[in-house]
Coordinates of C-alpha atoms and ligand atoms in Angstrom, one line a residue:
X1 CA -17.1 -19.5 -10.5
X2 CA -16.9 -15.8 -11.8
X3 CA -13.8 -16.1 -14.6
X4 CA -11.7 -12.5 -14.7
X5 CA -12.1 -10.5 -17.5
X6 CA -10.3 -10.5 -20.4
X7 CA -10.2 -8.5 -23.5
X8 CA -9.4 -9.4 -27.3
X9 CA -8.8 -5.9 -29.2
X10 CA -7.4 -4.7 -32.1
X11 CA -4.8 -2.0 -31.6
X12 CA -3.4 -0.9 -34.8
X13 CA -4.2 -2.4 -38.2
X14 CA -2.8 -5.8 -37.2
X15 CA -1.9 -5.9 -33.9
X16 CA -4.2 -7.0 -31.3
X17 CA -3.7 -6.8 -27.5
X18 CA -5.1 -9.9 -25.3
X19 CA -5.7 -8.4 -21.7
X20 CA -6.9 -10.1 -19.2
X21 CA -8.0 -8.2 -15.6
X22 CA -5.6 -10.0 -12.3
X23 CA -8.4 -8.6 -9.4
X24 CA -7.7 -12.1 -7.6
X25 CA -4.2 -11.0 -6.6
X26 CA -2.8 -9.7 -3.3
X27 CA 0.7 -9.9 -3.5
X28 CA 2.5 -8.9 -6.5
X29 CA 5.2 -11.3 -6.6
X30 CA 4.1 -12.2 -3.3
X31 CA 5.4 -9.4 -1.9
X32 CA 3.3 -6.3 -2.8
X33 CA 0.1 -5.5 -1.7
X34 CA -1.7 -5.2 -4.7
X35 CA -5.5 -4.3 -3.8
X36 CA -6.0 -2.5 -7.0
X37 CA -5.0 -5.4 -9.2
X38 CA -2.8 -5.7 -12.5
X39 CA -3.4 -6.6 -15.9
X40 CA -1.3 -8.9 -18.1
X41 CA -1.1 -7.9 -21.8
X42 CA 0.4 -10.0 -24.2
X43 CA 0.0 -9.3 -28.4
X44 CA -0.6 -11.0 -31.7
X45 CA 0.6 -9.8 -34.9
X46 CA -1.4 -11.7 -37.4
X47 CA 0.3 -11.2 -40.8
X48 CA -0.1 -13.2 -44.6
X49 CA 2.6 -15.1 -43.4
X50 CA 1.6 -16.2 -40.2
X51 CA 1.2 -14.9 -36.6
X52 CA 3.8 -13.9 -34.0
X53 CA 2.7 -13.7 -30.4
X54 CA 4.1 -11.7 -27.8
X55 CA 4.3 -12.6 -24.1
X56 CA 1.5 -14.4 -22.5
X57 CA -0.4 -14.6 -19.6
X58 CA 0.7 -16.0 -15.9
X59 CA 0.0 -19.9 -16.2
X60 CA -3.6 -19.7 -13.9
X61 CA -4.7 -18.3 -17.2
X62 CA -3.4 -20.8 -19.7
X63 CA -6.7 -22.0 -20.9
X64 CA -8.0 -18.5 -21.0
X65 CA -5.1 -16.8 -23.0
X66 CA -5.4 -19.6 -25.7
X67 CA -9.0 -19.3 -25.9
X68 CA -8.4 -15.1 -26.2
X69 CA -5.6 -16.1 -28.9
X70 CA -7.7 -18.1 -31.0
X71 CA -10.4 -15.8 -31.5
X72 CA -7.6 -13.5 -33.1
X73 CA -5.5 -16.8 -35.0
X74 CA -5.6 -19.8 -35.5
X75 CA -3.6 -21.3 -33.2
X76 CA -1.6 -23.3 -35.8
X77 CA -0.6 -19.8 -37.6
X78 CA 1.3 -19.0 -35.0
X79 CA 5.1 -19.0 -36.7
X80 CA 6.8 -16.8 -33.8
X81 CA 6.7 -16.3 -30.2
X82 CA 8.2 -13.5 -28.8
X83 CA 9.8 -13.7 -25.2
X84 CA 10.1 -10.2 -24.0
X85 CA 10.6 -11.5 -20.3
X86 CA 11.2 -14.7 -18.9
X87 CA 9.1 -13.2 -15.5
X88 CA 6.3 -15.7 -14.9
X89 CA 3.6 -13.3 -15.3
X90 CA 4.6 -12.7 -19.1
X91 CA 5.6 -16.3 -19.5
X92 CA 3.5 -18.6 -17.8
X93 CA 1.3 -19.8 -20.5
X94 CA 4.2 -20.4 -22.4
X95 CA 3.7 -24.2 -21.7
X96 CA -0.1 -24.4 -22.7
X97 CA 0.5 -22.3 -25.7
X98 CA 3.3 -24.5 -27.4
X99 CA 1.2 -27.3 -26.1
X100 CA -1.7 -26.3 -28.4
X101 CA 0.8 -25.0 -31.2
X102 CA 3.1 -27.6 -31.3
X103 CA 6.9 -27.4 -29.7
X104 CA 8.0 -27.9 -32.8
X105 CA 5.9 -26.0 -35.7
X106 CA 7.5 -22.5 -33.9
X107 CA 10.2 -20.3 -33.0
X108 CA 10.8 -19.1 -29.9
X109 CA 12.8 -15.3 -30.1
X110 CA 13.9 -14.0 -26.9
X111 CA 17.3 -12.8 -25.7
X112 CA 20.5 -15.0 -25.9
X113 CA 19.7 -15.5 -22.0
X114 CA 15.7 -16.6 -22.3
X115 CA 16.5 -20.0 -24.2
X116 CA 18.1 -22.1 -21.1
X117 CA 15.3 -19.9 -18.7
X118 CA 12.7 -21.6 -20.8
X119 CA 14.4 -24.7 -20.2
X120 CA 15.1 -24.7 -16.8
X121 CA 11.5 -22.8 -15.6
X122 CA 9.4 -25.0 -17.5
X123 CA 11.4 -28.2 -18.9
X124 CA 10.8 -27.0 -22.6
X125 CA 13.3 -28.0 -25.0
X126 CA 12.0 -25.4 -27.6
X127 CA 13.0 -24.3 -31.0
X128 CA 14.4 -21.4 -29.8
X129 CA 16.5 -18.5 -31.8
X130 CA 18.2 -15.7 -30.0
X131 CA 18.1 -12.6 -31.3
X132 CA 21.2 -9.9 -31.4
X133 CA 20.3 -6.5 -30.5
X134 CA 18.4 -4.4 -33.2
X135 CA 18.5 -7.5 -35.3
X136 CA 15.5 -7.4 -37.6
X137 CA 12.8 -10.0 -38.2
X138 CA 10.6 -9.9 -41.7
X139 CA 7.4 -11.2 -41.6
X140 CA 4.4 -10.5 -44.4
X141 CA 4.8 -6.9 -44.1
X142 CA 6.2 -6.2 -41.4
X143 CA 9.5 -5.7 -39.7
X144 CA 9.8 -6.3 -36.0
X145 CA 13.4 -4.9 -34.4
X146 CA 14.4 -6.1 -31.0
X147 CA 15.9 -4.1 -29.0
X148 CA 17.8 -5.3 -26.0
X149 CA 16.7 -3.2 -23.0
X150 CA 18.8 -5.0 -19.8
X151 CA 17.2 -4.7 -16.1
X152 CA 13.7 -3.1 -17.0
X153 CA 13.6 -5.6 -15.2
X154 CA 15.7 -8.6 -15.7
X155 CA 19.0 -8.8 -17.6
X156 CA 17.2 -11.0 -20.2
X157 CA 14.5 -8.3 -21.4
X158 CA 13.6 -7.1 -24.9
X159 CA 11.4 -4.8 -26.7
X160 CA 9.5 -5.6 -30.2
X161 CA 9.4 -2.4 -32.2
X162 CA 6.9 -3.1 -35.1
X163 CA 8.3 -0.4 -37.8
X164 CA 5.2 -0.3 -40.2
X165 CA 3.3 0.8 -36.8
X166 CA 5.1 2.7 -34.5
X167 CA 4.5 0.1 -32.0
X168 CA 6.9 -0.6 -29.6
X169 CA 5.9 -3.5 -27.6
X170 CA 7.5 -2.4 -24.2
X171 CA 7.0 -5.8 -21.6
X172 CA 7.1 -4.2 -18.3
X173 CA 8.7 -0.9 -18.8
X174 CA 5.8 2.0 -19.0
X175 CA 3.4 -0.4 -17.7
X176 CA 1.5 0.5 -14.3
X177 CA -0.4 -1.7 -11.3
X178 CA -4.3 -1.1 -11.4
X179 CA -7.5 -2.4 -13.8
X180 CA -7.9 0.4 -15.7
X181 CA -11.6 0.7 -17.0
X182 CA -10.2 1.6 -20.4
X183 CA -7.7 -0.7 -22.6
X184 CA -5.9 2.6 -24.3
X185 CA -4.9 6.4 -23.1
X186 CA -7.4 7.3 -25.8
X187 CA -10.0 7.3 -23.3
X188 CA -8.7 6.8 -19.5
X189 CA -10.6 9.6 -17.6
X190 CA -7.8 10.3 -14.7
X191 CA -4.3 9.9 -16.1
X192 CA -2.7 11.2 -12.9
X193 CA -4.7 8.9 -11.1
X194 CA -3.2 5.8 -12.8
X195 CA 0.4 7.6 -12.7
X196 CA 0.1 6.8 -9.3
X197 CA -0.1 3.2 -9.7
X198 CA 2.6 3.6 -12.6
X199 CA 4.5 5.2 -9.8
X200 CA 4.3 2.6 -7.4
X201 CA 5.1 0.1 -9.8
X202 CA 7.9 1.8 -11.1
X203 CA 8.9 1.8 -7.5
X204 CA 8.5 -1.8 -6.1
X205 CA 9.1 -3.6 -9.1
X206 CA 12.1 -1.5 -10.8
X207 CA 13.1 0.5 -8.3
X208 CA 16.5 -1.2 -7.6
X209 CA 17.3 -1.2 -11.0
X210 CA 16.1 2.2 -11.5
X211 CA 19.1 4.1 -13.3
X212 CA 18.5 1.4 -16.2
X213 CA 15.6 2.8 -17.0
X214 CA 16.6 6.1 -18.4
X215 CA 20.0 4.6 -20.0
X216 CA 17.8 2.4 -21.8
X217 CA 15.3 5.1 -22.8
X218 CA 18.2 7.2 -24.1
X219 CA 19.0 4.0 -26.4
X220 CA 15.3 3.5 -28.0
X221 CA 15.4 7.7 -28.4
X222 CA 18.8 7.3 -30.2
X223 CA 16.9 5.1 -32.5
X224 CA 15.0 8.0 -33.6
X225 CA 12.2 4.9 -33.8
X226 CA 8.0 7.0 -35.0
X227 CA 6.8 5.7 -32.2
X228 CA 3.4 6.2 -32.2
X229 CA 2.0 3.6 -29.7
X230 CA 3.6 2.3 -26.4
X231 CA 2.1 -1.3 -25.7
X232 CA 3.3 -2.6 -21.8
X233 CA 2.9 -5.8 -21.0
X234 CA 0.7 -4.6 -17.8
X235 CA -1.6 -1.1 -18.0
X236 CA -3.3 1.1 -20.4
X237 CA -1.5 0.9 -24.0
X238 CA -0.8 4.3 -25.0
X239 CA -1.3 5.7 -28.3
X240 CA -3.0 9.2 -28.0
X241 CA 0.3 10.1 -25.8
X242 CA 2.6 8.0 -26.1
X243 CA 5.7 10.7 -24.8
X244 CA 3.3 10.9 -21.6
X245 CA 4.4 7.8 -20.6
X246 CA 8.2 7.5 -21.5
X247 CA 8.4 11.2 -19.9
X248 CA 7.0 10.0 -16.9
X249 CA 9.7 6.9 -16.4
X250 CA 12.6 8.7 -17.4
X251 CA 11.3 11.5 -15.0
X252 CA 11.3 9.0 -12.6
X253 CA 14.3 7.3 -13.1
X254 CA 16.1 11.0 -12.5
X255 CA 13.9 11.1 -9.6
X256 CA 12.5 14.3 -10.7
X257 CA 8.9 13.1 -10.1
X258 CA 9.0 14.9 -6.4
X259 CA 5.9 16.8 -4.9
X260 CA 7.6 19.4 -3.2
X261 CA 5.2 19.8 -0.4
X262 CA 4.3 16.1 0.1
X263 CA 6.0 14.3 3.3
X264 CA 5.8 10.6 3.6
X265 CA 5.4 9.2 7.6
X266 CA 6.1 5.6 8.3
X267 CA 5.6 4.4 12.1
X268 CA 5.2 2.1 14.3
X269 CA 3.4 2.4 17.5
X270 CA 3.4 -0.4 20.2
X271 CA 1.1 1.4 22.4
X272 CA 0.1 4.4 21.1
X273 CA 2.6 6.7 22.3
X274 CA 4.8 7.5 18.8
X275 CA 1.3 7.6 17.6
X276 CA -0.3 10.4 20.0
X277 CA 3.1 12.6 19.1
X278 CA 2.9 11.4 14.9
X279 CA -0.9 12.8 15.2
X280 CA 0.1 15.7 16.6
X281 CA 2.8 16.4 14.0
X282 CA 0.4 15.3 11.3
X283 CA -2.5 17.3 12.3
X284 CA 0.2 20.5 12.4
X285 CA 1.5 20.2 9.4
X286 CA -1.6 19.4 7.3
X287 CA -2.9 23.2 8.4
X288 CA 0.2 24.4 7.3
X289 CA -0.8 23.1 3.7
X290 CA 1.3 19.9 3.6
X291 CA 0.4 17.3 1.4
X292 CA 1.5 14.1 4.2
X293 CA 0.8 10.4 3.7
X294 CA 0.5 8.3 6.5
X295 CA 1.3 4.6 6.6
X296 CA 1.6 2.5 10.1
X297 CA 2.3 -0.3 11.6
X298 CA 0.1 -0.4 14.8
X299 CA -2.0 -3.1 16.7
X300 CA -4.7 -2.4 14.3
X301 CA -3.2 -2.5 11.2
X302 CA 0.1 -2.8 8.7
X303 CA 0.5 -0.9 6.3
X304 CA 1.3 -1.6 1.9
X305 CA 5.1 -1.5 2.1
X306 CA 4.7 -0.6 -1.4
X307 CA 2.0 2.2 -1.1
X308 CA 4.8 3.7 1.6
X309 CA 8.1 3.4 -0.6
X310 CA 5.6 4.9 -3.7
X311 CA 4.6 7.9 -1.3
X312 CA 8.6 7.7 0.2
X313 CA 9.7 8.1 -3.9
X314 CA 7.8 11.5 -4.2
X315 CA 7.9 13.0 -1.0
X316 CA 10.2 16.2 -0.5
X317 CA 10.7 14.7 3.3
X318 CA 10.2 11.2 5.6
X319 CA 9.3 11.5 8.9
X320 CA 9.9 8.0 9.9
X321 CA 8.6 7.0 13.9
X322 CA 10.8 4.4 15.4
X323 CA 9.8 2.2 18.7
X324 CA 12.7 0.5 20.2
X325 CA 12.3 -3.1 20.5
X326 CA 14.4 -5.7 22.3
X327 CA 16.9 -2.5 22.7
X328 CA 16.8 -2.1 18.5
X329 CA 14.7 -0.8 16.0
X330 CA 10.6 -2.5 15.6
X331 CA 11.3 -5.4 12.9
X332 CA 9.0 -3.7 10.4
X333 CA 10.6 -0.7 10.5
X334 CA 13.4 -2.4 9.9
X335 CA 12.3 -4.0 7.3
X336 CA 11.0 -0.7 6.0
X337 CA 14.6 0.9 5.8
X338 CA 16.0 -1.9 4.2
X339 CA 13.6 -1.1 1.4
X340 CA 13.9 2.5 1.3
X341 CA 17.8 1.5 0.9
X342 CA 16.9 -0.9 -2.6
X343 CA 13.9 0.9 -4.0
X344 CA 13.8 4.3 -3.3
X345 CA 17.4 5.2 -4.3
X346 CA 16.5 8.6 -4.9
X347 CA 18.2 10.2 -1.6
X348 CA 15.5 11.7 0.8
X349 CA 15.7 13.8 4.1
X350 CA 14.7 11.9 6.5
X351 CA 13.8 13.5 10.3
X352 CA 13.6 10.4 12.9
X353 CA 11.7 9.9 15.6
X354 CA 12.8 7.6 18.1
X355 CA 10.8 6.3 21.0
X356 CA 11.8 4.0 23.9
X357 CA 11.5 2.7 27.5
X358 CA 14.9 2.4 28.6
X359 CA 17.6 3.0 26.3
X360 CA 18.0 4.9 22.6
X361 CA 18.8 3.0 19.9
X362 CA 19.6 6.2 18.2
X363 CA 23.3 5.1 17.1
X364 CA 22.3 2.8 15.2
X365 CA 18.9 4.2 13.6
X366 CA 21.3 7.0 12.2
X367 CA 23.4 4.6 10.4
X368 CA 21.0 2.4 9.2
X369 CA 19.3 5.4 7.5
X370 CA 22.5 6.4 5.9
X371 CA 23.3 2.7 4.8
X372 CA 20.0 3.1 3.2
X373 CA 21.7 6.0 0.8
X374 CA 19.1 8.4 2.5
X375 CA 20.2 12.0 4.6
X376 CA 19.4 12.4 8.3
X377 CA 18.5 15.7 9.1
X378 CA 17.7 14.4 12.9
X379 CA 17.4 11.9 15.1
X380 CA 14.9 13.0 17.6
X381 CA 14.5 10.4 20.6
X382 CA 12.1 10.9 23.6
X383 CA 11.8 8.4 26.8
X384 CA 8.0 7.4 26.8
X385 CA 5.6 10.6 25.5
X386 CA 6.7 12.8 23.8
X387 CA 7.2 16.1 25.0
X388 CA 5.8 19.7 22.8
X389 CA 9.2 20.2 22.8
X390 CA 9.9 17.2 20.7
X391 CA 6.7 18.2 18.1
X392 CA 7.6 21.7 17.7
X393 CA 11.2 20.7 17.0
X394 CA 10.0 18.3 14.0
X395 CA 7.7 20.9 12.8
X396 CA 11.0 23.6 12.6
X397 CA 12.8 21.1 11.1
X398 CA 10.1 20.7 8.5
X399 CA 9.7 24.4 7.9
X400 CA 13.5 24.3 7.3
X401 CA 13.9 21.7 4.7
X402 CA 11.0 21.3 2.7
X403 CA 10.0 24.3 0.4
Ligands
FEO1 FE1 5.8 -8.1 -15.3 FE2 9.1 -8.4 -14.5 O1 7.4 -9.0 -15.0

């Protein structure tokens, strides 16, 4: 059995980051179509006075985490743990860790919420203290603030902000989906290549609580915290630019991260006829010099729902290709503007293209794509193949709205 990577490194003076390398993955919450992995990074302070640890690992990796820890601690120094999120992937070796520790040789800090979660998720009756927001914890010479930071990404969530540092310990907020080949920003070759998967997990996994994030960021700025490293609890820590990444989530959280020529198309083709008149469309407007991502749902293949809504989020446009079924919309596509409704609540234009055999379900496509919170420009339908007419009117429709 090959074991997943992990990783055991020092950070800043005293702080040490624990990562270990998710590649066995392929739903993210079972739901997300993870290819590119995720990383779960949890921390250790390891102080005169004892340790505090920060997050852990999802429980597959129990034994692993504590063997990471111990190469950093002694488990039996361990005085604190900090529960940023009570998500299983930050909490799962929670169990194994207090196991090894002892239940009752430490303190549990989390938010007011996190004690009876700990109870109820795992049957731990811990020694549990919640902390008030901003209240202050001394230990050897450091002072940790937490700072309650609600919905990024459940109501229960906190940040550790280790003053003597700069280090604010983030959980999931500025962290990203993907195995970086570097632990820090220091040295990650292609930043805008690993915004993207910051992007889509910005999208799929905060998405519908998205206005939280820059409400919260406006808190920690209020602060006026030196922050000097950002530490997430999945992705590359940053500490050569750590503004890089907070500019990039509250960016997003306006939804000002939009590629002006970029248009995202979502289909479905039940035998090929949407798909001959998307190709056409496609092929049209790339030699016009727009960026267009493509994501289908055809005999051959479905597509990420999350790579879509993380190309829907950017995208000045969606061309979305509808086949009727049953006299309604396909059930993926469906399923697809449901989502576009909860996770990409920045409001898009969105040009539709309807196909079907005997009658247009075109009523109720344009409501469901206005339920969703997005704009229709159009509603194109077309009996069978569709005719030049039908492409040349998309591709005016394009010219017209998209810069
Ligand atoms: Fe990475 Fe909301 O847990």
């Amino acid at each position: 059995m090959i074991l997943p990577r992990t990783y055991v490194e020092k950070v800043s003076r005293d702080l040490y980051l624990l990562r270990v390398d998710d590649d066995e993955i392929k739903f993210f919450e079972g739901l997300w179509s993870i290819p590119e992995g995720i990383t779960y990074n949890a921390y250790v302070l390891a102080t005169e006075e004892g340790a505090v640890v920060f997050d852990t690992w999802r429980n597959r990796y129990s034994n692993l985490f504590v063997e990471c820890l111990r190469k950093v601690v002694d488990p039996k120094d361990v005085r604190y743990v900090v529960v940023h999120h009570m998500e299983p992937d930050h909490s799962g070796s929670l169990p194994k860790l207090l196991g090894i520790v002892g239940v009752d040789r430490v303190e549990i800090l989390g938010h007011p919420m996190a004690g009876s979660m700990i109870r109820s998720f795992y049957g731990i009756d811990a020694r549990f203290r919640p902390v008030k927001d901003l209240e202050a914890l001394r230990i050897g010479r450091y002072t940790i603030r937490f700072i309650h930071t609600p919905w990024l990404h459940w109501p229960e969530t906190i940040m550790s902000f280790v003053e003597e540092l700069g280090a604010l310990l983030s959980c999931d907020a500025f962290g990203g989906y993907s195995i970086p080949s570097t632990l820090f920003d220091d040295d990650l070759d292609d930043i805008e290549e690993y915004l993207e998967f910051v992007r889509k997990y910005i999208v799929t996994v905060i998405g519908f609580y998205r206005p939280f994030i820059a409400k919260n960021i406006d808190k920690i700025r209020s602060l006026n915290l030196d922050v000097k490293i950002v530490a997430p609890s999945h992705g590359v820590v940053w500490r050569r630019d750590p503004s890089r990444i907070v500019d990039y989530y509250y960016r997003a959280s306006r939804g000002e991260i939009v590629d002006p020529k970029k248009i995202t198309v979502i289909y479905s083709s039940m035998y090929g006829f949407l798909e001959e008149a998307v190709s056409k469309i496609v092929d049209a407007l790339r030699s016009k010099g727009f960026r267009v991502a493509i994501h289908r749902f055809v005999e051959s293949e479905h597509a990420s729902l999350g790579n879509a809504l993380s190309d829907a989020f950017d995208s000045s446009l969606l061309i979305l290709g509808i086949s009727t079924y049953e006299g309604g919309i396909f059930p993926l596509m469906k399923m697809v503007l449901d989502a576009l409704g909860k996770k990409v609540t920045v409001p898009k234009r969105v040009v539709v293209l309807a196909s079907y055999g005997w009658g247009s379900p075109r009523n109720v496509l344009e409501k469901m794509v206005r339920d969703a919170g997005h704009e229709v420009v159009e509603v194109i339908d077309f009996r069978g193949r569709a005719s030049s007419e039908v492409i040349e009117r998309v591709l005016s429709l394009v010219e017209r709205y998209v810069a």
